[in-house]
Coordinates of N, CA and C and ligand atoms in Angstrom, one line a residue:
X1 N 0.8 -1.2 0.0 CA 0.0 0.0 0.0 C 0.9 1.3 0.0
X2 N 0.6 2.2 -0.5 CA 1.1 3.5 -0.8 C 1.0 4.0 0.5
X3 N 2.2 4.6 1.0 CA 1.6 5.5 2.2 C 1.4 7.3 1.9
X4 N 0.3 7.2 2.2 CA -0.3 9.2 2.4 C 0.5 9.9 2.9
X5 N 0.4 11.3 2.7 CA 0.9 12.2 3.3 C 0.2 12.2 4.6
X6 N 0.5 12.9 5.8 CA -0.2 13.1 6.9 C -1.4 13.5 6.7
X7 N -2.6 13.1 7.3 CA -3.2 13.5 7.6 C -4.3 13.3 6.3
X8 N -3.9 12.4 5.7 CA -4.9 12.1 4.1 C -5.2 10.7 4.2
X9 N -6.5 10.9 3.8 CA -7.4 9.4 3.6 C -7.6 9.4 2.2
X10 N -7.5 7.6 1.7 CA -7.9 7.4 0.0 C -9.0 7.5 0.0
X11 N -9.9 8.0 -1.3 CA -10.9 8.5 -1.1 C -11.4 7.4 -2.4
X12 N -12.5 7.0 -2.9 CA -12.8 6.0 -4.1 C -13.3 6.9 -5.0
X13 N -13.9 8.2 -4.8 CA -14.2 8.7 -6.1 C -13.6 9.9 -6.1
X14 N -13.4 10.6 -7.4 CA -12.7 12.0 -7.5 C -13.9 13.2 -7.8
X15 N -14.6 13.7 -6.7 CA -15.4 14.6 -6.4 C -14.9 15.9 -6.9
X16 N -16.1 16.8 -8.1 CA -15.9 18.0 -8.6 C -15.9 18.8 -6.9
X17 N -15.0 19.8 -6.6 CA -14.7 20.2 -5.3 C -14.2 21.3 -5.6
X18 N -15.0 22.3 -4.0 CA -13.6 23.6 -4.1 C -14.3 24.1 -3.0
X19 N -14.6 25.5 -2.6 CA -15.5 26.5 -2.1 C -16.7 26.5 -2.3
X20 N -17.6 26.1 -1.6 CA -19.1 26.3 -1.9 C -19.3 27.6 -2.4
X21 N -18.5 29.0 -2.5 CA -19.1 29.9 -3.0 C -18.8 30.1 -4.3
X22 N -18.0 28.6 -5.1 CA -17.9 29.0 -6.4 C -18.6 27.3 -7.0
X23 N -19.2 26.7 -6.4 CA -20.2 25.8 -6.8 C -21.1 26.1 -7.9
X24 N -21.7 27.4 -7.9 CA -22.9 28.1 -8.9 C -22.1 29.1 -10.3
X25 N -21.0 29.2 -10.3 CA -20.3 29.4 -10.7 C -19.6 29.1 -12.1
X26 N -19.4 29.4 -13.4 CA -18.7 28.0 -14.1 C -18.3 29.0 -15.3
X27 N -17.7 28.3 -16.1 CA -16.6 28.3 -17.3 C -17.8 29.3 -18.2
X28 N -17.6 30.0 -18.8 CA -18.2 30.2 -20.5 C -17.5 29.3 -20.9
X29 N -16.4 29.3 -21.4 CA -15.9 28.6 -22.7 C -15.0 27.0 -21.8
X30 N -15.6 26.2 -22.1 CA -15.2 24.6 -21.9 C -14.2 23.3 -23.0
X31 N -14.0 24.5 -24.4 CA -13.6 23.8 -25.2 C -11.9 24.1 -25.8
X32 N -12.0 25.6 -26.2 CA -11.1 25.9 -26.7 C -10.9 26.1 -25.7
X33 N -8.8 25.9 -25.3 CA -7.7 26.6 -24.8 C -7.1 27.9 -25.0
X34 N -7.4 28.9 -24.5 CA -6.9 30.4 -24.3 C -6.7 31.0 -23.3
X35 N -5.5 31.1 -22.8 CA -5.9 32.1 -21.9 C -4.7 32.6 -22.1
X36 N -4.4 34.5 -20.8 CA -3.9 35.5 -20.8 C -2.9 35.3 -20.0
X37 N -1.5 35.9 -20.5 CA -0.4 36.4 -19.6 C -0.2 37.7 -19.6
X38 N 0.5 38.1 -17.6 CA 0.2 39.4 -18.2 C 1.1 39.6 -16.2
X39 N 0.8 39.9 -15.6 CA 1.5 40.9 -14.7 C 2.5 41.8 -15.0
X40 N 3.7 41.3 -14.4 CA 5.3 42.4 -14.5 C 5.7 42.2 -16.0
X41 N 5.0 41.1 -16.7 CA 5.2 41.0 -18.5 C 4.3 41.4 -19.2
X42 N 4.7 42.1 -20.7 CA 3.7 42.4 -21.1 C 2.8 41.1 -21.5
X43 N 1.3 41.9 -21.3 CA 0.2 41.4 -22.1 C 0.3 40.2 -23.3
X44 N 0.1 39.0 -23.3 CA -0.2 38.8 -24.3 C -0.7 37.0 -24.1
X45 N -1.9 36.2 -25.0 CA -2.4 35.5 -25.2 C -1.8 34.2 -25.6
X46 N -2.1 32.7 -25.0 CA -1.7 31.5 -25.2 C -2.9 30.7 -25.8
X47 N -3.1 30.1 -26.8 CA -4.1 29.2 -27.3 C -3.0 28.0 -27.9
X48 N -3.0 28.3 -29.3 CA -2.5 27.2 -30.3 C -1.2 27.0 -29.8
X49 N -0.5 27.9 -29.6 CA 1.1 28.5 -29.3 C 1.0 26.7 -28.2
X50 N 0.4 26.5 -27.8 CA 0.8 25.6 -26.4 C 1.0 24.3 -26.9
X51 N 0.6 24.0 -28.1 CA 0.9 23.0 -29.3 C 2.3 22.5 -29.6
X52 N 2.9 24.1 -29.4 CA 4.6 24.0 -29.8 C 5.3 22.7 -28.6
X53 N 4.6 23.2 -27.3 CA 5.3 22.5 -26.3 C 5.1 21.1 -25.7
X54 N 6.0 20.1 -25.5 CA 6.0 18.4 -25.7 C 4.7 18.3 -24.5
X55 N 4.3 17.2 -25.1 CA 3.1 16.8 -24.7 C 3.6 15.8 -23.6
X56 N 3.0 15.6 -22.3 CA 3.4 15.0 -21.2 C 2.6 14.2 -20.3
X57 N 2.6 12.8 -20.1 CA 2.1 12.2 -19.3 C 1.7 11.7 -18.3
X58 N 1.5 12.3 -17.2 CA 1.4 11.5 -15.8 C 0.4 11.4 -14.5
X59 N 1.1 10.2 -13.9 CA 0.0 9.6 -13.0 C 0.5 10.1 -12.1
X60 N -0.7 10.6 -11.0 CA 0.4 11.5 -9.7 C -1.3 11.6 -8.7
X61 N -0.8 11.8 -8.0 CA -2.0 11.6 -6.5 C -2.4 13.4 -6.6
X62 N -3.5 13.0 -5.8 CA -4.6 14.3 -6.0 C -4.9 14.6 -4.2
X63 N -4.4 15.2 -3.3 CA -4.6 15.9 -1.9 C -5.5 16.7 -1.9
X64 N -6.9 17.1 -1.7 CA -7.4 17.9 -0.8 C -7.0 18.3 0.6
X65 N -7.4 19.4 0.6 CA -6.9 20.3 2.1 C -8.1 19.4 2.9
X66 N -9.0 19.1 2.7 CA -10.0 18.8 3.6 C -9.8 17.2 3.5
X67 N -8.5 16.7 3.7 CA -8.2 15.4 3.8 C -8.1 14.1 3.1
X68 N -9.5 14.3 2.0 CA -9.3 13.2 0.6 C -8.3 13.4 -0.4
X69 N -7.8 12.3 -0.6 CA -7.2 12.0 -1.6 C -7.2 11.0 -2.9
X70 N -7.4 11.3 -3.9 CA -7.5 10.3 -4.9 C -6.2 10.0 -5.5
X71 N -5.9 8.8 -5.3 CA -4.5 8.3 -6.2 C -4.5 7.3 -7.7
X72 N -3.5 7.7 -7.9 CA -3.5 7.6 -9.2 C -4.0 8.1 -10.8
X73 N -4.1 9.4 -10.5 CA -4.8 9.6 -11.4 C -4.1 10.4 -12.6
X74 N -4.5 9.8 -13.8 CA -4.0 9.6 -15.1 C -4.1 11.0 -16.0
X75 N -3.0 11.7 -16.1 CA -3.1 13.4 -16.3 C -2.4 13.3 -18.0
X76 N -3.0 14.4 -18.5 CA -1.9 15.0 -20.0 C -2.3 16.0 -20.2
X77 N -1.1 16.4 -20.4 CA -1.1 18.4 -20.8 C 0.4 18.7 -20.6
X78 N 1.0 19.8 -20.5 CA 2.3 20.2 -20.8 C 2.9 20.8 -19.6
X79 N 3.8 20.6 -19.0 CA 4.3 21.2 -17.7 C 4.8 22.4 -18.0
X80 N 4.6 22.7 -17.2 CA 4.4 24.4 -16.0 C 6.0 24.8 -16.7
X81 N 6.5 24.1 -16.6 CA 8.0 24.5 -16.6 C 8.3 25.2 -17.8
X82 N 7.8 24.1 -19.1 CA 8.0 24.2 -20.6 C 7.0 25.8 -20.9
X83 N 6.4 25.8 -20.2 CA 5.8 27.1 -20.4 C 6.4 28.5 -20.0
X84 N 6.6 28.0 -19.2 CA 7.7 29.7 -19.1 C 8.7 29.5 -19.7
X85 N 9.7 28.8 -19.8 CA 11.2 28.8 -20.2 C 10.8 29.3 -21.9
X86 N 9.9 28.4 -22.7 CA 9.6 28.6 -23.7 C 8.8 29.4 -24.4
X87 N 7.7 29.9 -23.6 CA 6.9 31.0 -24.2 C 7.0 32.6 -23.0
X88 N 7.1 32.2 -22.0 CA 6.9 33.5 -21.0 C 8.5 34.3 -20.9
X89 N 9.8 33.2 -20.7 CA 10.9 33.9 -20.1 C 11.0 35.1 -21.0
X90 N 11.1 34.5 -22.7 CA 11.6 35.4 -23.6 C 10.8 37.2 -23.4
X91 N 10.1 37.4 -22.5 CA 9.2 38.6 -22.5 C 9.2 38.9 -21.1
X92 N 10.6 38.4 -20.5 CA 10.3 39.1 -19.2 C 11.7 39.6 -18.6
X93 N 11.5 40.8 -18.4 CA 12.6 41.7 -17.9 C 13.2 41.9 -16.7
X94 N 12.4 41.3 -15.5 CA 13.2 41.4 -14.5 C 12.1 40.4 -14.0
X95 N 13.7 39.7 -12.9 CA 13.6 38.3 -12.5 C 12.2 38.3 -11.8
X96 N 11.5 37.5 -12.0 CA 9.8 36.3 -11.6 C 10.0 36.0 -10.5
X97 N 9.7 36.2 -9.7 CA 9.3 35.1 -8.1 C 8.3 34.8 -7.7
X98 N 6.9 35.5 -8.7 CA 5.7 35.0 -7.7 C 5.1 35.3 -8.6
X99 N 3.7 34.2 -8.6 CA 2.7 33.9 -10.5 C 1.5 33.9 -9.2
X100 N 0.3 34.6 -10.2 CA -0.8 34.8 -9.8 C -2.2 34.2 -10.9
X101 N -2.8 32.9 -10.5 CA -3.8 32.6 -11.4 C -4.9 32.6 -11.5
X102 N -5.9 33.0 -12.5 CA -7.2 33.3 -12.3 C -7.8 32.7 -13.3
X103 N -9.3 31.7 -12.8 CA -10.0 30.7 -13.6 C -11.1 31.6 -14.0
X104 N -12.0 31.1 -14.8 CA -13.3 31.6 -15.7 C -14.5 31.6 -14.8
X105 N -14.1 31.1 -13.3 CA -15.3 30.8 -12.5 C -15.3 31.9 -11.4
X106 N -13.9 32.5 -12.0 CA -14.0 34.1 -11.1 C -12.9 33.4 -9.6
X107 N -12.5 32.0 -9.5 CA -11.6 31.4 -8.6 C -10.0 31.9 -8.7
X108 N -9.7 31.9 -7.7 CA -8.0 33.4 -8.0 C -7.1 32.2 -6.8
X109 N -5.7 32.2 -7.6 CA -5.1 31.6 -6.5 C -3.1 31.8 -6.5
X110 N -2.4 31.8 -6.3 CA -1.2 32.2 -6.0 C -0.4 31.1 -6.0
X111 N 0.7 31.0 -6.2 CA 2.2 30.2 -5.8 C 3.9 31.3 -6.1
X112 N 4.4 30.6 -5.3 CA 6.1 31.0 -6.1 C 6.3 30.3 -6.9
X113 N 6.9 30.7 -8.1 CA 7.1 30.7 -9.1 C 8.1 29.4 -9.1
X114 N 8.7 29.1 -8.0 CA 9.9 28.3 -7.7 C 9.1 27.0 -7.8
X115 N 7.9 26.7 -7.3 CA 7.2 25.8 -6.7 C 6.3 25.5 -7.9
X116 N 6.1 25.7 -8.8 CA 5.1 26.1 -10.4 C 6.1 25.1 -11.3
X117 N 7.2 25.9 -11.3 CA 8.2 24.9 -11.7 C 8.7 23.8 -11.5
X118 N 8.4 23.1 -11.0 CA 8.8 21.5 -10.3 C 8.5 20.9 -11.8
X119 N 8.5 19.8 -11.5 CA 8.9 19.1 -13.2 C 8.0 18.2 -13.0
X120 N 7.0 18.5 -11.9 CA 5.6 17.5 -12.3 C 4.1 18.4 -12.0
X121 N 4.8 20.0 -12.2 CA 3.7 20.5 -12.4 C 2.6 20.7 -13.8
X122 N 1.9 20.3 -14.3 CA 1.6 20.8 -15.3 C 0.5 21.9 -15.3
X123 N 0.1 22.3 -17.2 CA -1.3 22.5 -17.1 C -1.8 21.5 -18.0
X124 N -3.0 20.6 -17.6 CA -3.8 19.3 -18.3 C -4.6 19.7 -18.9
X125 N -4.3 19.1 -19.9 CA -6.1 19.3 -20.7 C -6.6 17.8 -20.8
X126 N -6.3 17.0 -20.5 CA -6.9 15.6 -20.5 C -6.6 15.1 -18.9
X127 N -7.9 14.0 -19.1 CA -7.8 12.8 -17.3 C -8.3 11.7 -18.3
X128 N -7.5 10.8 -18.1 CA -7.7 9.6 -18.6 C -7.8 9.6 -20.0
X129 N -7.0 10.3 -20.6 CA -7.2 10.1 -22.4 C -8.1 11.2 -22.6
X130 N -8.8 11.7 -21.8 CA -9.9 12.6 -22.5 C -10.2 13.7 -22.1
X131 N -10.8 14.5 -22.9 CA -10.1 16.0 -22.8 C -10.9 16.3 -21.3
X132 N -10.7 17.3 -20.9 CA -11.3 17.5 -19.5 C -13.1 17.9 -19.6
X133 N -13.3 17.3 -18.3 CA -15.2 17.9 -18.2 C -15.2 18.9 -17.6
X134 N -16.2 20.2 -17.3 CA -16.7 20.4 -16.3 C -15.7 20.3 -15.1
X135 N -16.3 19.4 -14.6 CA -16.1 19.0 -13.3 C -14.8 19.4 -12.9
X136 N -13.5 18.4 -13.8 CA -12.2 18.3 -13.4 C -11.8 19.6 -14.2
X137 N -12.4 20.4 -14.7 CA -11.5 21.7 -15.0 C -11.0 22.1 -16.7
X138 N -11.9 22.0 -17.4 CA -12.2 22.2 -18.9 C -11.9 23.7 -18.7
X139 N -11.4 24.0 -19.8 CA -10.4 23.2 -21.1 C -9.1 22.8 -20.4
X140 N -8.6 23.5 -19.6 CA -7.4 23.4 -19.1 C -7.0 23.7 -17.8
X141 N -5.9 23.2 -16.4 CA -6.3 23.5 -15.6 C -4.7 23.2 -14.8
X142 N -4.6 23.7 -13.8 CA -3.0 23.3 -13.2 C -3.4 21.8 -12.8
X143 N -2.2 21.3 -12.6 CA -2.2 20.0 -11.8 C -0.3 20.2 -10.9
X144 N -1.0 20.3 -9.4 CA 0.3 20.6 -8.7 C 0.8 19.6 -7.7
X145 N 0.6 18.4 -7.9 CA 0.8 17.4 -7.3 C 1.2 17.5 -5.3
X146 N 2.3 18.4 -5.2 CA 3.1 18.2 -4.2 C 2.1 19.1 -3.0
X147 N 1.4 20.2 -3.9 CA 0.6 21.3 -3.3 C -0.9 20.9 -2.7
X148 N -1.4 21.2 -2.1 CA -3.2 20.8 -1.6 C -4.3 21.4 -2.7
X149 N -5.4 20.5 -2.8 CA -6.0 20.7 -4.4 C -6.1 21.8 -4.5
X150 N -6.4 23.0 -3.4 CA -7.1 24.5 -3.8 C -5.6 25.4 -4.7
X151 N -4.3 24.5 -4.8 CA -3.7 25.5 -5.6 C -3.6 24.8 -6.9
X152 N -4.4 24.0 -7.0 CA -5.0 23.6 -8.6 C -5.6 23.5 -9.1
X153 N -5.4 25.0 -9.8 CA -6.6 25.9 -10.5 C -7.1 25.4 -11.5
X154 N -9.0 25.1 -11.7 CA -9.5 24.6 -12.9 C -9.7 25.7 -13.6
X155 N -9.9 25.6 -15.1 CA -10.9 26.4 -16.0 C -9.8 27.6 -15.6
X156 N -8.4 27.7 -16.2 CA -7.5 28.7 -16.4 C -8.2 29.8 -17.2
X157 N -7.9 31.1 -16.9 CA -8.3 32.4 -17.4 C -7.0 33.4 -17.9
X158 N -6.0 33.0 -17.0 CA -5.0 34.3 -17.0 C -4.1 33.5 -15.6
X159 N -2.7 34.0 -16.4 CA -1.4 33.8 -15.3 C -0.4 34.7 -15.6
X160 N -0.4 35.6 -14.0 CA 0.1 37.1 -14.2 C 1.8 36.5 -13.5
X161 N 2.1 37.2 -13.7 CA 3.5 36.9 -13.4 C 4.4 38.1 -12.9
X162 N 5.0 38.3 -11.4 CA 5.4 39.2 -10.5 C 6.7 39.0 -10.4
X163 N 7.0 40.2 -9.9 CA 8.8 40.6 -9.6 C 8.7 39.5 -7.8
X164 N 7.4 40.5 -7.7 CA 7.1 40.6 -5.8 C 5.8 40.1 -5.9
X165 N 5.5 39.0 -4.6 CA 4.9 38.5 -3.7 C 3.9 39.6 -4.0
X166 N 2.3 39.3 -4.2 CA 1.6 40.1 -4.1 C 0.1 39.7 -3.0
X167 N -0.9 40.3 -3.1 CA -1.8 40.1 -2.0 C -3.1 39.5 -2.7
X168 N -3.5 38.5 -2.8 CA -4.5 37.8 -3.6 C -5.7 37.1 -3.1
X169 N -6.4 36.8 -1.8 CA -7.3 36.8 -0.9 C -7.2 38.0 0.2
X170 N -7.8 38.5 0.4 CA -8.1 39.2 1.9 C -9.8 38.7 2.7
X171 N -9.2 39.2 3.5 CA -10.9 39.2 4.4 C -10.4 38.3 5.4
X172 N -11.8 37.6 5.9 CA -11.7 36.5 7.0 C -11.4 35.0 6.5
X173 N -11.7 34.8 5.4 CA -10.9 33.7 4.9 C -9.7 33.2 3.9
X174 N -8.9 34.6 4.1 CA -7.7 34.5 3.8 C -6.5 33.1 4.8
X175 N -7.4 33.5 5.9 CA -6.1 32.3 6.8 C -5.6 30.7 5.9
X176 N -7.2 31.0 5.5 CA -7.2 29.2 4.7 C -6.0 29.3 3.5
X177 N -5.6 30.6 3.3 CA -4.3 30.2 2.1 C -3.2 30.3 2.0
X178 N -2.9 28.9 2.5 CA -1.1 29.1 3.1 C -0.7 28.9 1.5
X179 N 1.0 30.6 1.9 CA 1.3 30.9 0.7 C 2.1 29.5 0.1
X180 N 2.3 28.7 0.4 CA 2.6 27.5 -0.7 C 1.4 26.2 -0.5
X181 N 1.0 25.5 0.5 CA 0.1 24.8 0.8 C 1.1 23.2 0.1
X182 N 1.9 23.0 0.5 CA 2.9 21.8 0.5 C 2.0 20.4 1.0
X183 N 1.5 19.6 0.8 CA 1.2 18.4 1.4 C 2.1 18.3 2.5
X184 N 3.4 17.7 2.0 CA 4.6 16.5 2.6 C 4.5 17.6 4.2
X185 N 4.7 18.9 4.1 CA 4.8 19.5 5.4 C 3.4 20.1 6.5
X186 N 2.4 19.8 5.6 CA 0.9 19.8 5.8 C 0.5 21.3 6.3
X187 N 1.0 22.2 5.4 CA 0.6 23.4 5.2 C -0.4 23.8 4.7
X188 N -1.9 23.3 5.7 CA -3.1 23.4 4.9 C -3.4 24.7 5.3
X189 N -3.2 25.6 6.4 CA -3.5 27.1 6.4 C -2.4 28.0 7.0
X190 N -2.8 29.3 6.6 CA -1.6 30.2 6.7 C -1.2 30.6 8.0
X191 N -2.5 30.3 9.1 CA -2.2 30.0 10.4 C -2.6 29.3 11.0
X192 N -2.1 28.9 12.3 CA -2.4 27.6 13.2 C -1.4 26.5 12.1
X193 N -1.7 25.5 13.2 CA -1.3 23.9 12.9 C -2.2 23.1 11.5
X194 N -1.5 22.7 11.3 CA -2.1 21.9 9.9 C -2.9 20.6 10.3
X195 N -2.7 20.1 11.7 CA -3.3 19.2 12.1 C -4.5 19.6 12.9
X196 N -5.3 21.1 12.8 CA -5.8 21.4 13.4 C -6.8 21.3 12.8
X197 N -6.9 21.8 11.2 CA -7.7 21.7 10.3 C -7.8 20.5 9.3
X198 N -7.1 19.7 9.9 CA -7.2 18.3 9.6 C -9.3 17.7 9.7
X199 N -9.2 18.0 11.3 CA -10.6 17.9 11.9 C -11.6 19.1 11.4
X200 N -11.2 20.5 11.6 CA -12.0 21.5 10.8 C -12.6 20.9 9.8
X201 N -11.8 21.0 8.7 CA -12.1 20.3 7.5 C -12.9 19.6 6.8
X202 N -12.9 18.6 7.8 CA -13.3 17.0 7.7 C -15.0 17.2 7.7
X203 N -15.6 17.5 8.5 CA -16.9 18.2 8.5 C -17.6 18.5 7.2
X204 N -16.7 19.1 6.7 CA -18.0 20.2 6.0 C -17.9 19.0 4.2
X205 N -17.3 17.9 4.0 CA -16.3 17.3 2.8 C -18.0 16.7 2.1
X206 N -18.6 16.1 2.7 CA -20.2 15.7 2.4 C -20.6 17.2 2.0
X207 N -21.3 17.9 2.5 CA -22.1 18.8 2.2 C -21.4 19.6 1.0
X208 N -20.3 19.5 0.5 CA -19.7 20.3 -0.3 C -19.7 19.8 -1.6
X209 N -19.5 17.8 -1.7 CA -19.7 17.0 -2.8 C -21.3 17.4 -3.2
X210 N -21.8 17.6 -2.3 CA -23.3 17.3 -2.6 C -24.0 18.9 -3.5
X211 N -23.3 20.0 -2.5 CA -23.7 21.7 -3.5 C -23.2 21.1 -4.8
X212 N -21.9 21.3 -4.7 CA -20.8 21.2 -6.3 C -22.3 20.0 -7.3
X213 N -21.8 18.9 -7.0 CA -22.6 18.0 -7.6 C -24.3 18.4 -8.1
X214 N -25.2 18.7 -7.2 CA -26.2 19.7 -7.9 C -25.9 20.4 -8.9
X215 N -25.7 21.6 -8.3 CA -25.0 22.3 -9.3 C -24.5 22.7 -10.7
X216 N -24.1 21.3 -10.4 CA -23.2 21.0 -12.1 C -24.5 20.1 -12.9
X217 N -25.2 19.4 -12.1 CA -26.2 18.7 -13.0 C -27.2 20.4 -13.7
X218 N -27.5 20.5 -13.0 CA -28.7 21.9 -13.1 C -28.0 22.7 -14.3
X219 N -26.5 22.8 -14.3 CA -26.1 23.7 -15.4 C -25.9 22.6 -16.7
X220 N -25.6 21.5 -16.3 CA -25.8 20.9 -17.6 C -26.9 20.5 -18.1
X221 N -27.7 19.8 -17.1 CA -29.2 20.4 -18.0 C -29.5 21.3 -19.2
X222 N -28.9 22.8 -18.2 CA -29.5 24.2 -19.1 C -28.6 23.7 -20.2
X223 N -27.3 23.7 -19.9 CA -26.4 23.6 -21.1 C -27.0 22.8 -22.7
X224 N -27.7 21.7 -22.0 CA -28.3 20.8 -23.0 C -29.8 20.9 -23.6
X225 N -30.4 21.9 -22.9 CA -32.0 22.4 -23.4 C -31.4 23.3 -24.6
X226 N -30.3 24.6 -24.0 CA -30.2 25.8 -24.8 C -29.5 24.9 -26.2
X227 N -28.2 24.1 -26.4 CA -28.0 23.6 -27.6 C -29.1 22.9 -28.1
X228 N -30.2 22.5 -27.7 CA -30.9 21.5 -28.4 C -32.1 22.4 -29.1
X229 N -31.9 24.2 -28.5 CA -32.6 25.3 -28.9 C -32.1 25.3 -30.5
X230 N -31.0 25.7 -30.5 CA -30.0 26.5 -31.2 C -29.8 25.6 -32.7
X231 N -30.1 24.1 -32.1 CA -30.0 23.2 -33.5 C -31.2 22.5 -33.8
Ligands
MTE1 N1 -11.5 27.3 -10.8 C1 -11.5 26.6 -9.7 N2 -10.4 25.9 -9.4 C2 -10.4 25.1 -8.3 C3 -11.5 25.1 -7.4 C4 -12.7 25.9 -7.8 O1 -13.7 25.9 -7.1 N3 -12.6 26.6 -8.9 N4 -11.5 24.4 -6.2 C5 -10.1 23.9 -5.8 C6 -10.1 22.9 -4.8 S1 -10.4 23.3 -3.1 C7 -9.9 21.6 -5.1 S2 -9.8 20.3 -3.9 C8 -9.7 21.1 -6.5 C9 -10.7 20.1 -6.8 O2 -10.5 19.6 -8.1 P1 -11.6 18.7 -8.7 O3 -12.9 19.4 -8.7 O4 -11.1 18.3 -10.1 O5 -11.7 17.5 -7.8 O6 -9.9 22.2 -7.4 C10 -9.3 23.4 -7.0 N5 -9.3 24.4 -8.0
MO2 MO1 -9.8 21.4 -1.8

C-alpha cells in the first residue's frame, strides 16, 4: 500500500470540489484553450502556441486540504516548466518570483514561481485520455501534485507573473491560504497547525460534494435544453 501524506485518507471517487461559494459558478468557454499572460510582463495571449510544447504524461496523487485524496490519477497536458522557459521567459525583464492565477469561474489563487516549476507541475487538458469535463477543470487546468487541491486551479483564465509577492485573498478567509500549501509539510492554512484543520475540515467534505454536484447537473441540464434550442 502507498503511504499518504499526513493526515490524508484514499478516497474512491474523485469529487468536482472547491468553495461552496464558487459551486454556482462555471466556465463560458469549456472547449477551446486560451488564456492570458500578463503581470510584471507584457500582455499577451496563449491558445494554439501551447501546441509547440511536448506533450506529457502523468500519474500522480490528488490531496485535498479537507483530507481526501484520490490516487492515481491519469493526467496529459504540458508542464508548467516548458511554459515559461519557452513561451513566457523570452518577455520578461526582471527576475519572476511570484505567479498569480485566475480561472473563468471568477476562482484566484497564488504560488512562487519556484514551486510552479517543479517538473511534475503541469497544465492538463486531459484525465484519462480525455479532454477535461466540467467537473475536473475544462479546457485546461494546473495539476500541482506536491501542493493541496485549492492550488490547482480549474478552467485557467489568465497567469500574471510578479517581480514581488503580491496580495491575492483578503478578508476572514484568507487564513485558509497558506502561501505554498505543500502536502509533505501539511501546510493546509496560513495560520495555526495543519493538524488542526485536519478535523475543521473534515466536517464540512459531504455537504460540499453534494452543492458542487447539484450544481453541475442543473447547469448541464441548461447547457443541454439551450444547444438542443439553437439546432
Ligand atoms: N477554478 C476553480 N479551481 C479550483 C476550485 C474551484 O472551485 N474553482 N477548487 C479547488 C479545490 S479546493 C480543489 S480540492 C480542487 C478540486 O479539483 P476537482 O474538482 O477536479 O476534484 O480544485 C481546486 N481548483
Ligand atoms: Mo480542496
Amino acid at each position: 500500500m502507498k503511504a499518504l501524506p499526513p493526515g490524508q485518507k484514499e478516497s474512491d471517487i474523485f469529487p468536482r470540489f472547491g468553495l461552496p461559494k464558487y459551486a454556482n459558478r462555471f466556465p463560458k468557454e469549456l472547449k477551446k484553450i486560451r488564456f492570458s499572460i500578463g503581470g510584471d510582463v507584457e500582455d499577451f495571449k496563449i491558445s494554439e502556441d501551447l501546441n509547440s510544447l511536448p506533450r506529457v504524461n502523468q500519474i500522480s496523487d490528488f490531496h485535498c486540504v479537507t483530507t481526501w485524496s484520490k490516487l492515481n490519477l491519469n493526467w496529459s497536458g504540458y508542464k508548467f516548466n516548458d511554459l515559461y522557459r519557452t513561451l513566457v521567459l523570452p518577455k520578461v525583464k526582471n527576475e519572476i518570483t511570484f505567479v498569480v492565477l485566475k480561472a473563468q469561474d471568477g476562482y484566484k489563487t497564488s504560488l512562487p514561481l519556484q514551486d510552479l516549476m517543479n517538473q511534475n507541475v503541469l497544465l492538463a487538458d486531459q484525465l484519462d485520455n480525455q479532454p477535461l469535463n466540467l467537473e475536473h477543470g475544462a479546457p485546461i487546468r494546473i495539476i500541482a501534485p506536491d501542493h493541496y487541491g485549492y492550488k490547482n486551479i480549474k478552467h485557467i483564465d489568465r497567469i500574471d507573473f510578479y517581480t514581488k509577492k503580491q496580495i491575492v485573498k483578503q478578508g476572514f478567509l484568507s487564513f485558509m491560504d497558506h502561501p505554498r500549501a505543500r502536502v509533505a509539510y501539511e501546510e493546509r492554512a496560513s495560520k495555526g497547525p495543519g493538524i488542526l484543520f485536519r478535523w475543521l475540515y473534515k466536517f464540512g467534505i459531504n455537504g460540499t460534494i453534494r452543492d458542487f454536484e447539484e450544481a453541475a447537473n442543473e447547469y448541464k441540464a441548461k447547457l443541454q435544453s439551450t444547444s438542443k434550442k439553437s439546432s
